[in-house]
């Protein structure tokens, strides 16, 4: 792989599916970006010729040399323009951008924790982790809107969780990987509450040896990442988080996406687009 290369691709929309609650999944033709993307990397997409500012989206799935897929929620002008594009339309994007997740091979139980539009990069990560048969991943997703994935009562028993928390994502369970879901909404089989509460119930039930096997990978809203980082610190679990910031250039040139990190007892500034978006959770400085 050509490390840190960002390509500009003029691409055709191969598929564009729309789901409840303004969620869409967009599949774009891509040769170079798909070949070089790693879990956690993102694209910077031009929604149309009039909108000068591109929009950043995490890569959710790839087929090397063929396509990439992103999942997005329509919120403002750019994503609404995007939502109206059809199969066959052309779009321009830059990618893959950013430093992604590094799989910690010696920790055999990767715990993937995704919230809302933070779920997509974890699906890409899970696809990579699955290739190593000795790893036993565990997935927690939280969402306040309907998920665009089918879910059903799990057949994989997790004794430490209350039996009513039973909903699991079908495509994850099909690989014999346990998953559990949470929402403050009353969705059947979900933990009703915040995702970090669900993770904490599970962590409390594990003995020291099991805890030592864990590494956490997470992406989601800031308050969620903060809680997950605190949990990781409390249980001494290595934790990588993918951070979201407003972006302009996305190639490191404008300093529009700065966050504060702790390095050698000092606070320094990092650009989320090129120094991240994935950071060691222990280094993030919270005001
Ligand atoms: C690294 C990264 C990965 C992301 N991955 C996803 C994803 O997989 N799926 C998804 O739905 N969303 C993702 N987002 C958030 C997504 O970029 C914003 O929701 C989107 O840019 C909003 O654009 P808009 O035109 O709808 O909103 P508007 O409010 O019209 O946007 C105005 C400007 O603000 C910027 N902006 C607004 N909200 C955000 C935000 N949360 N983060 C960064 N810039 C923002 C826009 O890019 C644009 O330049 C990601 C953001 C980052 C930084
Ligand atoms: S968006 Fe310009 S430096 Fe990150």
PDB file of C-alpha atoms in Angstrom, residues 120-246:
ATOM      1  CA  UNK A 120     -19.698   2.805   9.665  1.00  0.00           C
ATOM      2  CA  UNK A 121     -15.908   2.719  10.322  1.00  0.00           C
ATOM      3  CA  UNK A 122     -16.430  -0.092  12.835  1.00  0.00           C
ATOM      4  CA  UNK A 123     -18.137  -2.223  10.183  1.00  0.00           C
ATOM      5  CA  UNK A 124     -15.016  -1.825   8.022  1.00  0.00           C
ATOM      6  CA  UNK A 125     -12.858  -2.659  11.058  1.00  0.00           C
ATOM      7  CA  UNK A 126     -14.926  -5.768  11.805  1.00  0.00           C
ATOM      8  CA  UNK A 127     -14.415  -6.959   8.206  1.00  0.00           C
ATOM      9  CA  UNK A 128     -10.638  -6.746   8.785  1.00  0.00           C
ATOM     10  CA  UNK A 129     -10.705  -8.341  12.241  1.00  0.00           C
ATOM     11  CA  UNK A 130     -12.805 -11.263  10.926  1.00  0.00           C
ATOM     12  CA  UNK A 131      -9.882 -12.288   8.705  1.00  0.00           C
ATOM     13  CA  UNK A 132      -7.923 -13.302  11.820  1.00  0.00           C
ATOM     14  CA  UNK A 133      -9.754 -16.400  13.034  1.00  0.00           C
ATOM     15  CA  UNK A 134      -8.025 -16.362  16.421  1.00  0.00           C
ATOM     16  CA  UNK A 135      -9.697 -13.065  17.343  1.00  0.00           C
ATOM     17  CA  UNK A 136     -13.050 -13.163  19.131  1.00  0.00           C
ATOM     18  CA  UNK A 137     -14.642  -9.752  18.576  1.00  0.00           C
ATOM     19  CA  UNK A 138     -17.597  -8.367  20.475  1.00  0.00           C
ATOM     20  CA  UNK A 139     -19.803  -5.588  19.083  1.00  0.00           C
ATOM     21  CA  UNK A 140     -21.960  -2.936  20.775  1.00  0.00           C
ATOM     22  CA  UNK A 141     -23.935  -0.479  18.630  1.00  0.00           C
ATOM     23  CA  UNK A 142     -26.090   2.360  19.918  1.00  0.00           C
ATOM     24  CA  UNK A 143     -28.591   4.323  17.888  1.00  0.00           C
ATOM     25  CA  UNK A 144     -31.362   6.806  18.489  1.00  0.00           C
ATOM     26  CA  UNK A 145     -32.771   6.186  15.011  1.00  0.00           C
ATOM     27  CA  UNK A 146     -33.809   2.973  13.280  1.00  0.00           C
ATOM     28  CA  UNK A 147     -30.754   1.011  12.170  1.00  0.00           C
ATOM     29  CA  UNK A 148     -30.510   0.363   8.423  1.00  0.00           C
ATOM     30  CA  UNK A 149     -29.456  -3.213   9.240  1.00  0.00           C
ATOM     31  CA  UNK A 150     -31.703  -6.134  10.091  1.00  0.00           C
ATOM     32  CA  UNK A 151     -31.573  -7.267  13.692  1.00  0.00           C
ATOM     33  CA  UNK A 152     -33.201 -10.189  15.526  1.00  0.00           C
ATOM     34  CA  UNK A 153     -33.074 -11.978  18.867  1.00  0.00           C
ATOM     35  CA  UNK A 154     -29.587 -13.435  19.253  1.00  0.00           C
ATOM     36  CA  UNK A 155     -28.872 -17.139  19.558  1.00  0.00           C
ATOM     37  CA  UNK A 156     -25.502 -16.352  21.159  1.00  0.00           C
ATOM     38  CA  UNK A 157     -26.070 -16.307  24.901  1.00  0.00           C
ATOM     39  CA  UNK A 158     -24.281 -13.662  26.982  1.00  0.00           C
ATOM     40  CA  UNK A 159     -24.940 -14.762  30.556  1.00  0.00           C
ATOM     41  CA  UNK A 160     -23.757 -11.519  32.136  1.00  0.00           C
ATOM     42  CA  UNK A 161     -26.366  -9.374  30.373  1.00  0.00           C
ATOM     43  CA  UNK A 162     -30.059  -9.278  31.337  1.00  0.00           C
ATOM     44  CA  UNK A 163     -31.949 -11.739  29.120  1.00  0.00           C
ATOM     45  CA  UNK A 164     -34.204  -9.031  27.627  1.00  0.00           C
ATOM     46  CA  UNK A 165     -31.136  -7.377  26.006  1.00  0.00           C
ATOM     47  CA  UNK A 166     -31.172  -9.835  23.141  1.00  0.00           C
ATOM     48  CA  UNK A 167     -31.302  -7.904  19.838  1.00  0.00           C
ATOM     49  CA  UNK A 168     -28.260  -8.500  17.650  1.00  0.00           C
ATOM     50  CA  UNK A 169     -27.336  -7.465  14.113  1.00  0.00           C
ATOM     51  CA  UNK A 170     -28.057 -10.303  11.652  1.00  0.00           C
ATOM     52  CA  UNK A 171     -25.007  -9.875   9.396  1.00  0.00           C
ATOM     53  CA  UNK A 172     -22.703  -9.844  12.434  1.00  0.00           C
ATOM     54  CA  UNK A 173     -24.346 -12.856  14.092  1.00  0.00           C
ATOM     55  CA  UNK A 174     -24.093 -14.718  10.752  1.00  0.00           C
ATOM     56  CA  UNK A 175     -20.325 -14.722  11.348  1.00  0.00           C
ATOM     57  CA  UNK A 176     -20.861 -16.124  14.836  1.00  0.00           C
ATOM     58  CA  UNK A 177     -19.835 -12.793  16.376  1.00  0.00           C
ATOM     59  CA  UNK A 178     -21.899 -11.573  19.343  1.00  0.00           C
ATOM     60  CA  UNK A 179     -23.450  -8.111  19.183  1.00  0.00           C
ATOM     61  CA  UNK A 180     -25.844  -6.171  21.396  1.00  0.00           C
ATOM     62  CA  UNK A 181     -27.703  -2.904  20.838  1.00  0.00           C
ATOM     63  CA  UNK A 182     -28.742   0.096  22.877  1.00  0.00           C
ATOM     64  CA  UNK A 183     -30.960   3.138  22.474  1.00  0.00           C
ATOM     65  CA  UNK A 184     -32.736   5.557  24.762  1.00  0.00           C
ATOM     66  CA  UNK A 185     -35.764   4.797  22.532  1.00  0.00           C
ATOM     67  CA  UNK A 186     -37.822   1.726  23.348  1.00  0.00           C
ATOM     68  CA  UNK A 187     -36.626  -0.590  20.541  1.00  0.00           C
ATOM     69  CA  UNK A 188     -37.367  -4.296  21.154  1.00  0.00           C
ATOM     70  CA  UNK A 189     -34.439  -6.291  22.539  1.00  0.00           C
ATOM     71  CA  UNK A 190     -32.242  -3.199  22.989  1.00  0.00           C
ATOM     72  CA  UNK A 191     -30.748  -1.977  26.245  1.00  0.00           C
ATOM     73  CA  UNK A 192     -32.882   1.094  26.910  1.00  0.00           C
ATOM     74  CA  UNK A 193     -30.316   3.713  27.831  1.00  0.00           C
ATOM     75  CA  UNK A 194     -26.822   4.764  26.812  1.00  0.00           C
ATOM     76  CA  UNK A 195     -24.338   2.429  25.192  1.00  0.00           C
ATOM     77  CA  UNK A 196     -21.606   3.008  27.790  1.00  0.00           C
ATOM     78  CA  UNK A 197     -24.014   1.757  30.484  1.00  0.00           C
ATOM     79  CA  UNK A 198     -24.477  -1.481  28.546  1.00  0.00           C
ATOM     80  CA  UNK A 199     -20.720  -1.860  28.055  1.00  0.00           C
ATOM     81  CA  UNK A 200     -20.173  -1.242  31.763  1.00  0.00           C
ATOM     82  CA  UNK A 201     -22.669  -3.965  32.800  1.00  0.00           C
ATOM     83  CA  UNK A 202     -20.726  -6.373  30.597  1.00  0.00           C
ATOM     84  CA  UNK A 203     -17.274  -5.258  31.801  1.00  0.00           C
ATOM     85  CA  UNK A 204     -18.304  -5.616  35.456  1.00  0.00           C
ATOM     86  CA  UNK A 205     -19.105  -9.291  34.846  1.00  0.00           C
ATOM     87  CA  UNK A 206     -15.658 -10.158  33.458  1.00  0.00           C
ATOM     88  CA  UNK A 207     -12.767 -11.454  35.542  1.00  0.00           C
ATOM     89  CA  UNK A 208      -9.252  -9.968  35.433  1.00  0.00           C
ATOM     90  CA  UNK A 209      -7.967 -12.457  32.833  1.00  0.00           C
ATOM     91  CA  UNK A 210     -10.848 -11.705  30.464  1.00  0.00           C
ATOM     92  CA  UNK A 211     -10.353  -7.944  30.890  1.00  0.00           C
ATOM     93  CA  UNK A 212      -6.685  -8.336  29.954  1.00  0.00           C
ATOM     94  CA  UNK A 213      -7.742  -9.817  26.609  1.00  0.00           C
ATOM     95  CA  UNK A 214      -9.731  -6.718  25.615  1.00  0.00           C
ATOM     96  CA  UNK A 215      -8.966  -3.765  23.379  1.00  0.00           C
ATOM     97  CA  UNK A 216     -11.604  -1.144  22.599  1.00  0.00           C
ATOM     98  CA  UNK A 217     -12.247   0.558  19.235  1.00  0.00           C
ATOM     99  CA  UNK A 218     -14.921   3.222  19.201  1.00  0.00           C
ATOM    100  CA  UNK A 219     -16.558   5.932  17.113  1.00  0.00           C
ATOM    101  CA  UNK A 220     -19.614   8.042  17.856  1.00  0.00           C
ATOM    102  CA  UNK A 221     -20.785  11.320  19.351  1.00  0.00           C
ATOM    103  CA  UNK A 222     -18.364  13.199  21.615  1.00  0.00           C
ATOM    104  CA  UNK A 223     -20.186  12.550  24.930  1.00  0.00           C
ATOM    105  CA  UNK A 224     -20.253   8.827  24.138  1.00  0.00           C
ATOM    106  CA  UNK A 225     -16.533   8.747  23.293  1.00  0.00           C
ATOM    107  CA  UNK A 226     -15.776  10.556  26.512  1.00  0.00           C
ATOM    108  CA  UNK A 227     -17.675   7.956  28.582  1.00  0.00           C
ATOM    109  CA  UNK A 228     -16.059   5.065  26.707  1.00  0.00           C
ATOM    110  CA  UNK A 229     -12.609   6.611  27.247  1.00  0.00           C
ATOM    111  CA  UNK A 230     -13.290   6.909  30.993  1.00  0.00           C
ATOM    112  CA  UNK A 231     -14.416   3.263  31.144  1.00  0.00           C
ATOM    113  CA  UNK A 232     -11.295   2.155  29.264  1.00  0.00           C
ATOM    114  CA  UNK A 233      -9.111   4.080  31.698  1.00  0.00           C
ATOM    115  CA  UNK A 234     -10.953   2.682  34.725  1.00  0.00           C
ATOM    116  CA  UNK A 235     -10.483  -0.921  33.511  1.00  0.00           C
ATOM    117  CA  UNK A 236      -7.011  -0.269  32.057  1.00  0.00           C
ATOM    118  CA  UNK A 237      -8.064  -1.362  28.560  1.00  0.00           C
ATOM    119  CA  UNK A 238      -6.244   0.022  25.490  1.00  0.00           C
ATOM    120  CA  UNK A 239      -8.717   2.155  23.574  1.00  0.00           C
ATOM    121  CA  UNK A 240      -8.681   3.851  20.165  1.00  0.00           C
ATOM    122  CA  UNK A 241     -11.372   6.360  19.271  1.00  0.00           C
ATOM    123  CA  UNK A 242     -12.273   7.970  15.957  1.00  0.00           C
ATOM    124  CA  UNK A 243     -12.995  11.648  16.494  1.00  0.00           C
ATOM    125  CA  UNK A 244     -15.251  13.933  14.441  1.00  0.00           C
ATOM    126  CA  UNK A 245     -14.506  17.641  13.887  1.00  0.00           C
ATOM    127  CA  UNK A 246     -15.715  20.185  11.344  1.00  0.00           C
TER     128      UNK A 246
END
